[in-house]
Amino acid sequence: MTRANTPNLENYWMPFTANRQFKARPRLLAAAEGVFYRDVDGNRILDGTSGLWCVNAGHGRREISRAVEQQLNTLDFAPSFQMGHPVAFEFAEKLAEIAPGEGDSKLKHVFYTGSGSESVDTALKIAIAYQRAIGQGTRTRVIGRERGYHGVGFGGISVGGLVNNRRVFPQIPSDHLRHTHNLARNAFTKGGLPEHGAELADDLERLVGLHGAETIAAVIVEPVAGSTGVLLPPEGYLERLKTIAEKHGILVVFDEVISGFGRLGAPFAADYFGVTPDMITTAKGLTNGVVPMGAVFTNSRIHDALMQGPEDQIELFHGYTYSGHPVACAAGLATLSIYLKEGLLTRAAELASHWETAVHSLKDRTNVIDIRTIGLVAGIELGSRGSAVGARAYDVFVDCFKRGLLIRVTGEIIALSPPLTIEKGQIDDLILILADALDRVD
């Protein structure tokens, strides 16, 4: 039944949504503050997903809105092609200070984009351009991983491992490592990373043997696969992948659109795992979700290889109208200031033990077949109702929303990633609502 406060739903074509199903029974959010939303009827909804993995500092941060207002009143837009404005350079400098790596591996160069999808496509283009700049122009293939998600650009769906994203649209030359999820051997892992599966990184050797290293520009992986259900890397996997890639001259890109800016309890997943890639893609938490923005971090080796030729020549023929948008940069500076002032880039580490214990308390609930946690992220995998994959998790999602909790589902996996400002008591409330929903849904 359509509620009295529901607007006309006909014209908006919603993304990644079963539009007809949603519009028959809409769920509309109208306001937000702290770790809570309010729907159009005034009901309070605990945000168990940081919006969409992006509101790391919590909702309604006045510091950010004031910075946005001031920037709008000072300089609402400035072109970034052959022009610049101070805020973009200031933000890049601040980002470089917290970027992973040391010395030559420091990821101190920042290329701005408008989203995570744009960040991924940008990183892949930079990788191919770099290989060409150093005389490796045959390296045009990119390697992703099964069950990876890298946005919806043509590059992102090419290296991504979601069938529904790939079956309709053409792709650039690519191939895929096997995914690392091993339910039989690693289910209900606690206190660290999965024990089994580091050898799956050797798939890169197999792909080198199949295609030839001289054809491969880069390999891109999410350190922790988020959108496909919080899939953790096996112990030693990322280190092994980086070693193999370096041996063959293949660049390594970490997609940290989700894991960046404190989600795992460190500024970046690269810091958490102690593995520095050649590039990192970011978005989401970059501006606390307030203004759309993304950024690619790269080291000096890649950057400087393209800074060749005549000085009046464009080194990278790439960019977006909204690259380095002044309002987005202002929001980003204010967001970063909050992260640093309130210790949010590491707060997930302080909450991780309580979070892990709370989430794993759901282990014996009916239909729960695995639980995975890291930092302030959790994946709770459910058994399917025969061939109706995703139906059970969706019913849990709807039940939770009715009772004041927003979760995210992908297939039969419930994904949780609350704001980094959440308190322990609110974590307990979240788990209580979810436990009741799991008990109610058959």
GROMACS .gro file of C-alpha atoms in nm:
model
  442
    1MET     CA    1   0.000   0.000   0.000
    2THR     CA    2   0.132   0.346  -0.091
    3ARG     CA    3   0.178   0.568   0.213
    4ALA     CA    4   0.037   0.919   0.239
    5ASN     CA    5   0.387   1.069   0.243
    6THR     CA    6   0.499   0.890  -0.072
    7PRO     CA    7   0.575   1.117  -0.371
    8ASN     CA    8   0.506   1.028  -0.733
    9LEU     CA    9   0.742   0.734  -0.798
   10GLU     CA   10   0.686   0.695  -1.173
   11ASN     CA   11   0.963   0.907  -1.326
   12TYR     CA   12   1.275   0.812  -1.129
   13TRP     CA   13   1.445   0.504  -1.279
   14MET     CA   14   1.630   0.370  -0.976
   15PRO     CA   15   1.978   0.211  -0.997
   16PHE     CA   16   2.049  -0.148  -0.890
   17THR     CA   17   1.686  -0.180  -0.780
   18ALA     CA   18   1.394  -0.400  -0.875
   19ASN     CA   19   1.193  -0.089  -0.961
   20ARG     CA   20   0.850  -0.251  -0.979
   21GLN     CA   21   0.899  -0.437  -0.654
   22PHE     CA   22   1.024  -0.125  -0.474
   23LYS     CA   23   0.753   0.107  -0.604
   24ALA     CA   24   0.484  -0.135  -0.492
   25ARG     CA   25   0.614  -0.108  -0.133
   26PRO     CA   26   0.856   0.187  -0.116
   27ARG     CA   27   1.107   0.251   0.161
   28LEU     CA   28   1.179   0.625   0.166
   29LEU     CA   29   1.437   0.798   0.386
   30ALA     CA   30   1.375   1.164   0.467
   31ALA     CA   31   1.637   1.273   0.722
   32ALA     CA   32   1.952   1.157   0.899
   33GLU     CA   33   2.155   1.242   1.206
   34GLY     CA   34   2.442   1.054   1.368
   35VAL     CA   35   2.394   0.681   1.309
   36PHE     CA   36   2.022   0.706   1.238
   37TYR     CA   37   1.794   0.778   0.944
   38ARG     CA   38   1.431   0.881   0.967
   39ASP     CA   39   1.183   0.764   0.708
   40VAL     CA   40   0.906   0.977   0.557
   41ASP     CA   41   0.674   0.877   0.841
   42GLY     CA   42   0.921   0.984   1.110
   43ASN     CA   43   1.037   0.636   1.213
   44ARG     CA   44   1.398   0.609   1.330
   45ILE     CA   45   1.618   0.365   1.134
   46LEU     CA   46   1.960   0.255   1.265
   47ASP     CA   47   2.205   0.281   0.976
   48GLY     CA   48   2.382  -0.053   0.963
   49THR     CA   49   2.544   0.019   0.627
   50SER     CA   50   2.688   0.373   0.650
   51GLY     CA   51   2.441   0.469   0.379
   52LEU     CA   52   2.612   0.268   0.107
   53TRP     CA   53   2.951   0.205   0.269
   54CYS     CA   54   3.023   0.580   0.258
   55VAL     CA   55   2.901   0.775   0.563
   56ASN     CA   56   3.197   0.678   0.780
   57ALA     CA   57   3.179   0.981   1.011
   58GLY     CA   58   2.805   0.957   1.065
   59HIS     CA   59   2.523   1.166   0.924
   60GLY     CA   60   2.456   1.538   0.953
   61ARG     CA   61   2.810   1.655   1.027
   62ARG     CA   62   2.781   2.031   1.055
   63GLU     CA   63   3.153   2.079   0.989
   64ILE     CA   64   3.106   1.938   0.641
   65SER     CA   65   2.785   2.124   0.560
   66ARG     CA   66   2.940   2.452   0.673
   67ALA     CA   67   3.248   2.390   0.457
   68VAL     CA   68   3.024   2.311   0.159
   69GLU     CA   69   2.816   2.625   0.214
   70GLN     CA   70   3.123   2.846   0.244
   71GLN     CA   71   3.273   2.697  -0.072
   72LEU     CA   72   2.948   2.741  -0.266
   73ASN     CA   73   2.940   3.105  -0.164
   74THR     CA   74   3.306   3.155  -0.257
   75LEU     CA   75   3.368   2.944  -0.568
   76ASP     CA   76   3.091   2.712  -0.678
   77PHE     CA   77   3.271   2.566  -0.980
   78ALA     CA   78   3.605   2.598  -1.152
   79PRO     CA   79   3.728   2.407  -1.458
   80SER     CA   80   4.013   2.164  -1.404
   81PHE     CA   81   4.126   2.150  -1.768
   82GLN     CA   82   4.421   2.390  -1.805
   83MET     CA   83   4.296   2.569  -1.490
   84GLY     CA   84   4.304   2.506  -1.119
   85HIS     CA   85   4.187   2.629  -0.781
   86PRO     CA   86   4.366   2.616  -0.443
   87VAL     CA   87   4.126   2.379  -0.266
   88ALA     CA   88   4.202   2.090  -0.503
   89PHE     CA   89   4.576   2.119  -0.442
   90GLU     CA   90   4.530   2.156  -0.066
   91PHE     CA   91   4.312   1.846  -0.048
   92ALA     CA   92   4.558   1.642  -0.256
   93GLU     CA   93   4.840   1.744  -0.022
   94LYS     CA   94   4.640   1.637   0.284
   95LEU     CA   95   4.546   1.305   0.122
   96ALA     CA   96   4.910   1.239   0.032
   97GLU     CA   97   5.003   1.278   0.398
   98ILE     CA   98   4.786   0.981   0.501
   99ALA     CA   99   4.847   0.773   0.187
  100PRO     CA  100   5.011   0.430   0.227
  101GLY     CA  101   5.372   0.358   0.142
  102GLU     CA  102   5.711   0.504   0.210
  103GLY     CA  103   5.985   0.646  -0.011
  104ASP     CA  104   5.938   0.559  -0.377
  105SER     CA  105   5.635   0.344  -0.298
  106LYS     CA  106   5.446   0.631  -0.133
  107LEU     CA  107   5.112   0.681  -0.307
  108LYS     CA  108   5.140   1.057  -0.302
  109HIS     CA  109   4.995   1.159  -0.639
  110VAL     CA  110   4.617   1.205  -0.654
  111PHE     CA  111   4.394   1.209  -0.964
  112TYR     CA  112   4.039   1.320  -0.887
  113THR     CA  113   3.727   1.154  -1.026
  114GLY     CA  114   3.356   1.173  -0.956
  115SER     CA  115   3.288   0.821  -0.825
  116GLY     CA  116   3.431   0.479  -0.752
  117SER     CA  117   3.343   0.359  -1.102
  118GLU     CA  118   3.534   0.651  -1.252
  119SER     CA  119   3.826   0.583  -1.018
  120VAL     CA  120   3.854   0.225  -1.140
  121ASP     CA  121   3.837   0.317  -1.508
  122THR     CA  122   4.092   0.592  -1.443
  123ALA     CA  123   4.333   0.355  -1.269
  124LEU     CA  124   4.310   0.103  -1.553
  125LYS     CA  125   4.377   0.376  -1.809
  126ILE     CA  126   4.673   0.502  -1.607
  127ALA     CA  127   4.811   0.148  -1.589
  128ILE     CA  128   4.791   0.100  -1.967
  129ALA     CA  129   4.932   0.449  -2.031
  130TYR     CA  130   5.220   0.381  -1.792
  131GLN     CA  131   5.310   0.054  -1.962
  132ARG     CA  132   5.311   0.229  -2.297
  133ALA     CA  133   5.524   0.515  -2.160
  134ILE     CA  134   5.796   0.272  -2.049
  135GLY     CA  135   5.798   0.091  -2.381
  136GLN     CA  136   5.556  -0.189  -2.292
  137GLY     CA  137   5.279  -0.096  -2.532
  138THR     CA  138   5.166  -0.456  -2.580
  139ARG     CA  139   5.046  -0.464  -2.219
  140THR     CA  140   4.678  -0.381  -2.267
  141ARG     CA  141   4.509  -0.666  -2.081
  142VAL     CA  142   4.378  -0.615  -1.726
  143ILE     CA  143   4.318  -0.887  -1.469
  144GLY     CA  144   4.039  -0.887  -1.213
  145ARG     CA  145   3.894  -1.153  -0.987
  146GLU     CA  146   3.577  -1.356  -0.976
  147ARG     CA  147   3.320  -1.209  -0.737
  148GLY     CA  148   3.493  -0.874  -0.752
  149TYR     CA  149   3.303  -0.550  -0.793
  150HIS     CA  150   3.473  -0.252  -0.950
  151GLY     CA  151   3.187  -0.027  -1.048
  152VAL     CA  152   2.988  -0.003  -1.367
  153GLY     CA  153   3.218   0.159  -1.623
  154PHE     CA  154   3.326  -0.057  -1.914
  155GLY     CA  155   3.665  -0.108  -1.748
  156GLY     CA  156   3.507  -0.188  -1.414
  157ILE     CA  157   3.264  -0.447  -1.548
  158SER     CA  158   3.549  -0.602  -1.749
  159VAL     CA  159   3.765  -0.669  -1.444
  160GLY     CA  160   3.462  -0.724  -1.221
  161GLY     CA  161   3.335  -1.070  -1.149
  162LEU     CA  162   2.960  -1.021  -1.127
  163VAL     CA  163   2.781  -1.213  -1.401
  164ASN     CA  164   2.481  -0.981  -1.419
  165ASN     CA  165   2.711  -0.685  -1.485
  166ARG     CA  166   2.901  -0.870  -1.757
  167ARG     CA  167   2.645  -1.066  -1.956
  168VAL     CA  168   2.482  -0.766  -2.129
  169PHE     CA  169   2.769  -0.528  -2.206
  170PRO     CA  170   3.092  -0.563  -2.406
  171GLN     CA  171   3.424  -0.560  -2.222
  172ILE     CA  172   3.785  -0.459  -2.272
  173PRO     CA  173   4.052  -0.736  -2.285
  174SER     CA  174   4.057  -0.897  -1.942
  175ASP     CA  175   4.073  -1.220  -1.747
  176HIS     CA  176   4.005  -1.324  -1.390
  177LEU     CA  177   4.168  -1.486  -1.091
  178ARG     CA  178   3.953  -1.731  -0.898
  179HIS     CA  179   3.776  -1.585  -0.596
  180THR     CA  180   3.902  -1.671  -0.248
  181HIS     CA  181   3.576  -1.766  -0.077
  182ASN     CA  182   3.597  -2.121   0.059
  183LEU     CA  183   3.293  -2.191   0.270
  184ALA     CA  184   3.383  -2.554   0.335
  185ARG     CA  185   3.727  -2.481   0.484
  186ASN     CA  186   3.702  -2.127   0.623
  187ALA     CA  187   3.348  -2.090   0.761
  188PHE     CA  188   3.302  -1.891   1.083
  189THR     CA  189   3.665  -1.775   1.098
  190LYS     CA  190   3.729  -1.561   1.407
  191GLY     CA  191   4.027  -1.366   1.531
  192GLY     CA  192   4.202  -1.320   1.199
  193LEU     CA  193   4.202  -1.398   0.829
  194PRO     CA  194   4.096  -1.728   0.670
  195GLU     CA  195   4.365  -1.990   0.702
  196HIS     CA  196   4.320  -2.154   0.363
  197GLY     CA  197   4.359  -2.010   0.014
  198ALA     CA  198   4.680  -1.807  -0.016
  199GLU     CA  199   4.783  -2.032  -0.305
  200LEU     CA  200   4.496  -1.891  -0.511
  201ALA     CA  201   4.721  -1.591  -0.578
  202ASP     CA  202   4.917  -1.828  -0.803
  203ASP     CA  203   4.633  -1.792  -1.051
  204LEU     CA  204   4.820  -1.487  -1.172
  205GLU     CA  205   5.105  -1.716  -1.279
  206ARG     CA  206   4.851  -1.927  -1.468
  207LEU     CA  207   4.717  -1.623  -1.651
  208VAL     CA  208   5.070  -1.509  -1.733
  209GLY     CA  209   5.128  -1.852  -1.882
  210LEU     CA  210   4.807  -1.829  -2.080
  211HIS     CA  211   4.832  -1.475  -2.214
  212GLY     CA  212   5.200  -1.384  -2.171
  213ALA     CA  213   5.322  -1.124  -1.922
  214GLU     CA  214   5.391  -0.890  -2.213
  215THR     CA  215   5.015  -0.852  -2.265
  216ILE     CA  216   4.913  -0.777  -1.903
  217ALA     CA  217   4.916  -0.421  -1.773
  218ALA     CA  218   4.767  -0.457  -1.425
  219VAL     CA  219   4.579  -0.673  -1.178
  220ILE     CA  220   4.307  -0.516  -0.965
  221VAL     CA  221   4.151  -0.665  -0.652
  222GLU     CA  222   3.949  -0.546  -0.357
  223PRO     CA  223   4.162  -0.627  -0.050
  224VAL     CA  224   3.829  -0.718   0.110
  225ALA     CA  225   3.553  -0.780  -0.144
  226GLY     CA  226   3.261  -0.579  -0.011
  227SER     CA  227   2.971  -0.569  -0.253
  228THR     CA  228   2.978  -0.944  -0.315
  229GLY     CA  229   2.946  -1.031   0.051
  230VAL     CA  230   3.251  -0.936   0.262
  231LEU     CA  231   3.501  -1.190   0.131
  232LEU     CA  232   3.824  -1.176   0.329
  233PRO     CA  233   4.165  -1.248   0.177
  234PRO     CA  234   4.332  -1.565   0.306
  235GLU     CA  235   4.637  -1.516   0.522
  236GLY     CA  236   4.933  -1.424   0.297
  237TYR     CA  237   4.724  -1.394  -0.022
  238LEU     CA  238   4.781  -1.025  -0.094
  239GLU     CA  239   5.154  -1.046  -0.024
  240ARG     CA  240   5.184  -1.340  -0.261
  241LEU     CA  241   4.984  -1.165  -0.533
  242LYS     CA  242   5.205  -0.855  -0.509
  243THR     CA  243   5.525  -1.061  -0.532
  244ILE     CA  244   5.407  -1.245  -0.844
  245ALA     CA  245   5.290  -0.925  -1.010
  246GLU     CA  246   5.622  -0.749  -0.945
  247LYS     CA  247   5.813  -1.041  -1.091
  248HIS     CA  248   5.626  -1.003  -1.420
  249GLY     CA  249   5.613  -0.623  -1.440
  250ILE     CA  250   5.238  -0.615  -1.371
  251LEU     CA  251   5.098  -0.323  -1.174
  252VAL     CA  252   4.885  -0.396  -0.867
  253VAL     CA  253   4.574  -0.187  -0.801
  254PHE     CA  254   4.380  -0.210  -0.475
  255ASP     CA  255   4.017  -0.109  -0.509
  256GLU     CA  256   3.960   0.062  -0.174
  257VAL     CA  257   3.638   0.240  -0.260
  258ILE     CA  258   3.487   0.052   0.035
  259SER     CA  259   3.785  -0.037   0.254
  260GLY     CA  260   3.949   0.307   0.249
  261PHE     CA  261   3.924   0.573   0.520
  262GLY     CA  262   3.910   0.366   0.835
  263ARG     CA  263   3.669   0.085   0.754
  264LEU     CA  264   3.913  -0.188   0.863
  265GLY     CA  265   4.067   0.004   1.153
  266ALA     CA  266   4.351   0.158   0.954
  267PRO     CA  267   4.349   0.450   0.709
  268PHE     CA  268   4.354   0.206   0.416
  269ALA     CA  269   4.342  -0.170   0.373
  270ALA     CA  270   4.695  -0.142   0.235
  271ASP     CA  271   4.801  -0.025   0.583
  272TYR     CA  272   4.599  -0.295   0.756
  273PHE     CA  273   4.752  -0.576   0.551
  274GLY     CA  274   5.098  -0.422   0.520
  275VAL     CA  275   5.097  -0.447   0.140
  276THR     CA  276   5.147  -0.133  -0.067
  277PRO     CA  277   5.005  -0.155  -0.420
  278ASP     CA  278   5.103   0.064  -0.714
  279MET     CA  279   4.765   0.239  -0.713
  280ILE     CA  280   4.461   0.269  -0.490
  281THR     CA  281   4.111   0.364  -0.603
  282THR     CA  282   3.887   0.549  -0.359
  283ALA     CA  283   3.549   0.725  -0.334
  284LYS     CA  284   3.262   0.681  -0.080
  285GLY     CA  285   3.428   0.776   0.252
  286LEU     CA  286   3.642   1.035   0.074
  287THR     CA  287   3.374   1.300   0.140
  288ASN     CA  288   3.161   1.103   0.390
  289GLY     CA  289   2.915   1.054   0.105
  290VAL     CA  290   2.812   1.421   0.117
  291VAL     CA  291   2.928   1.516  -0.234
  292PRO     CA  292   3.007   1.259  -0.506
  293MET     CA  293   3.383   1.229  -0.547
  294GLY     CA  294   3.655   0.974  -0.611
  295ALA     CA  295   4.032   0.972  -0.628
  296VAL     CA  296   4.311   0.750  -0.757
  297PHE     CA  297   4.636   0.740  -0.557
  298THR     CA  298   4.953   0.646  -0.742
  299ASN     CA  299   5.323   0.634  -0.671
  300SER     CA  300   5.593   0.853  -0.825
  301ARG     CA  301   5.722   0.576  -1.050
  302ILE     CA  302   5.394   0.570  -1.240
  303HIS     CA  303   5.336   0.945  -1.225
  304ASP     CA  304   5.688   1.041  -1.334
  305ALA     CA  305   5.693   0.794  -1.623
  306LEU     CA  306   5.415   0.997  -1.782
  307MET     CA  307   5.577   1.333  -1.711
  308GLN     CA  308   5.794   1.308  -2.022
  309GLY     CA  309   5.804   1.477  -2.363
  310PRO     CA  310   5.741   1.846  -2.435
  311GLU     CA  311   5.619   2.044  -2.136
  312ASP     CA  312   5.322   2.176  -2.331
  313GLN     CA  313   5.200   1.822  -2.405
  314ILE     CA  314   4.910   1.672  -2.208
  315GLU     CA  315   5.068   1.375  -2.031
  316LEU     CA  316   4.748   1.180  -1.964
  317PHE     CA  317   4.466   1.241  -2.208
  318HIS     CA  318   4.197   1.177  -1.950
  319GLY     CA  319   3.977   1.359  -1.700
  320TYR     CA  320   3.626   1.461  -1.606
  321THR     CA  321   3.435   1.788  -1.592
  322TYR     CA  322   3.399   1.740  -1.218
  323SER     CA  323   3.756   1.626  -1.144
  324GLY     CA  324   3.861   1.821  -0.837
  325HIS     CA  325   3.526   1.999  -0.804
  326PRO     CA  326   3.578   2.278  -0.547
  327VAL     CA  327   3.269   2.188  -0.342
  328ALA     CA  328   3.369   1.820  -0.331
  329CYS     CA  329   3.723   1.915  -0.228
  330ALA     CA  330   3.587   2.137   0.050
  331ALA     CA  331   3.369   1.852   0.171
  332GLY     CA  332   3.667   1.619   0.154
  333LEU     CA  333   3.891   1.851   0.356
  334ALA     CA  334   3.625   1.885   0.625
  335THR     CA  335   3.572   1.509   0.628
  336LEU     CA  336   3.942   1.435   0.659
  337SER     CA  337   3.967   1.686   0.943
  338ILE     CA  338   3.692   1.497   1.130
  339TYR     CA  339   3.862   1.163   1.068
  340LEU     CA  340   4.190   1.290   1.210
  341LYS     CA  341   4.045   1.492   1.500
  342GLU     CA  342   3.818   1.212   1.620
  343GLY     CA  343   4.053   0.922   1.546
  344LEU     CA  344   3.804   0.761   1.310
  345LEU     CA  345   4.068   0.621   1.077
  346THR     CA  346   4.160   0.374   1.352
  347ARG     CA  347   3.844   0.358   1.566
  348ALA     CA  348   3.723   0.038   1.397
  349ALA     CA  349   4.025  -0.136   1.548
  350GLU     CA  350   3.902  -0.036   1.894
  351LEU     CA  351   3.554  -0.171   1.823
  352ALA     CA  352   3.660  -0.480   1.628
  353SER     CA  353   3.660  -0.725   1.919
  354HIS     CA  354   3.318  -0.619   2.043
  355TRP     CA  355   3.188  -0.617   1.686
  356GLU     CA  356   3.323  -0.964   1.612
  357THR     CA  357   3.175  -1.112   1.931
  358ALA     CA  358   2.838  -0.948   1.871
  359VAL     CA  359   2.808  -1.056   1.509
  360HIS     CA  360   2.929  -1.411   1.575
  361SER     CA  361   2.658  -1.445   1.840
  362LEU     CA  362   2.429  -1.504   1.541
  363LYS     CA  363   2.614  -1.824   1.449
  364ASP     CA  364   2.346  -2.063   1.572
  365ARG     CA  365   2.050  -1.880   1.423
  366THR     CA  366   1.849  -2.080   1.173
  367ASN     CA  367   1.979  -2.062   0.814
  368VAL     CA  368   2.311  -1.892   0.903
  369ILE     CA  369   2.589  -2.086   0.728
  370ASP     CA  370   2.884  -1.848   0.768
  371ILE     CA  371   2.988  -1.526   0.939
  372ARG     CA  372   3.285  -1.312   0.838
  373THR     CA  373   3.410  -1.001   1.018
  374ILE     CA  374   3.702  -0.762   0.979
  375GLY     CA  375   3.734  -0.415   1.124
  376LEU     CA  376   3.382  -0.273   1.133
  377VAL     CA  377   3.249  -0.489   0.850
  378ALA     CA  378   3.054  -0.813   0.861
  379GLY     CA  379   2.910  -1.061   0.615
  380ILE     CA  380   2.643  -1.305   0.732
  381GLU     CA  381   2.572  -1.576   0.478
  382LEU     CA  382   2.240  -1.756   0.471
  383GLY     CA  383   2.132  -2.079   0.310
  384SER     CA  384   1.902  -2.042   0.011
  385ARG     CA  385   1.545  -2.158  -0.033
  386GLY     CA  386   1.626  -2.400  -0.311
  387SER     CA  387   1.660  -2.212  -0.639
  388ALA     CA  388   1.527  -1.883  -0.495
  389VAL     CA  389   1.874  -1.740  -0.429
  390GLY     CA  390   1.852  -1.412  -0.244
  391ALA     CA  391   1.488  -1.440  -0.142
  392ARG     CA  392   1.559  -1.524   0.223
  393ALA     CA  393   1.812  -1.243   0.271
  394TYR     CA  394   1.576  -0.996   0.104
  395ASP     CA  395   1.298  -1.092   0.345
  396VAL     CA  396   1.537  -1.032   0.636
  397PHE     CA  397   1.624  -0.694   0.486
  398VAL     CA  398   1.257  -0.593   0.467
  399ASP     CA  399   1.183  -0.721   0.817
  400CYS     CA  400   1.478  -0.529   0.964
  401PHE     CA  401   1.373  -0.207   0.794
  402LYS     CA  402   1.021  -0.234   0.935
  403ARG     CA  403   1.171  -0.267   1.283
  404GLY     CA  404   1.421   0.017   1.255
  405LEU     CA  405   1.741  -0.121   1.103
  406LEU     CA  406   1.895  -0.069   0.761
  407ILE     CA  407   2.110  -0.357   0.636
  408ARG     CA  408   2.238  -0.445   0.290
  409VAL     CA  409   2.195  -0.774   0.110
  410THR     CA  410   2.371  -0.923  -0.188
  411GLY     CA  411   2.240  -1.262  -0.292
  412GLU     CA  412   2.202  -1.454   0.034
  413ILE     CA  413   2.462  -1.247   0.218
  414ILE     CA  414   2.379  -0.974   0.469
  415ALA     CA  415   2.647  -0.704   0.470
  416LEU     CA  416   2.695  -0.473   0.767
  417SER     CA  417   2.917  -0.162   0.778
  418PRO     CA  418   2.783   0.094   1.026
  419PRO     CA  419   2.929   0.443   1.068
  420LEU     CA  420   3.263   0.445   1.246
  421THR     CA  421   3.100   0.662   1.512
  422ILE     CA  422   2.868   0.385   1.632
  423GLU     CA  423   2.878   0.300   2.003
  424LYS     CA  424   2.895  -0.047   2.154
  425GLY     CA  425   2.539  -0.027   2.283
  426GLN     CA  426   2.415   0.062   1.936
  427ILE     CA  427   2.603  -0.239   1.796
  428ASP     CA  428   2.417  -0.455   2.045
  429ASP     CA  429   2.086  -0.300   1.938
  430LEU     CA  430   2.170  -0.369   1.574
  431ILE     CA  431   2.243  -0.734   1.644
  432LEU     CA  432   1.925  -0.774   1.852
  433ILE     CA  433   1.705  -0.647   1.569
  434LEU     CA  434   1.886  -0.864   1.316
  435ALA     CA  435   1.865  -1.172   1.538
  436ASP     CA  436   1.491  -1.129   1.574
  437ALA     CA  437   1.454  -1.093   1.196
  438LEU     CA  438   1.656  -1.408   1.136
  439ASP     CA  439   1.425  -1.593   1.374
  440ARG     CA  440   1.110  -1.462   1.205
  441VAL     CA  441   1.208  -1.529   0.845
  442ASP     CA  442   1.182  -1.894   0.741
   0.00000   0.00000   0.00000
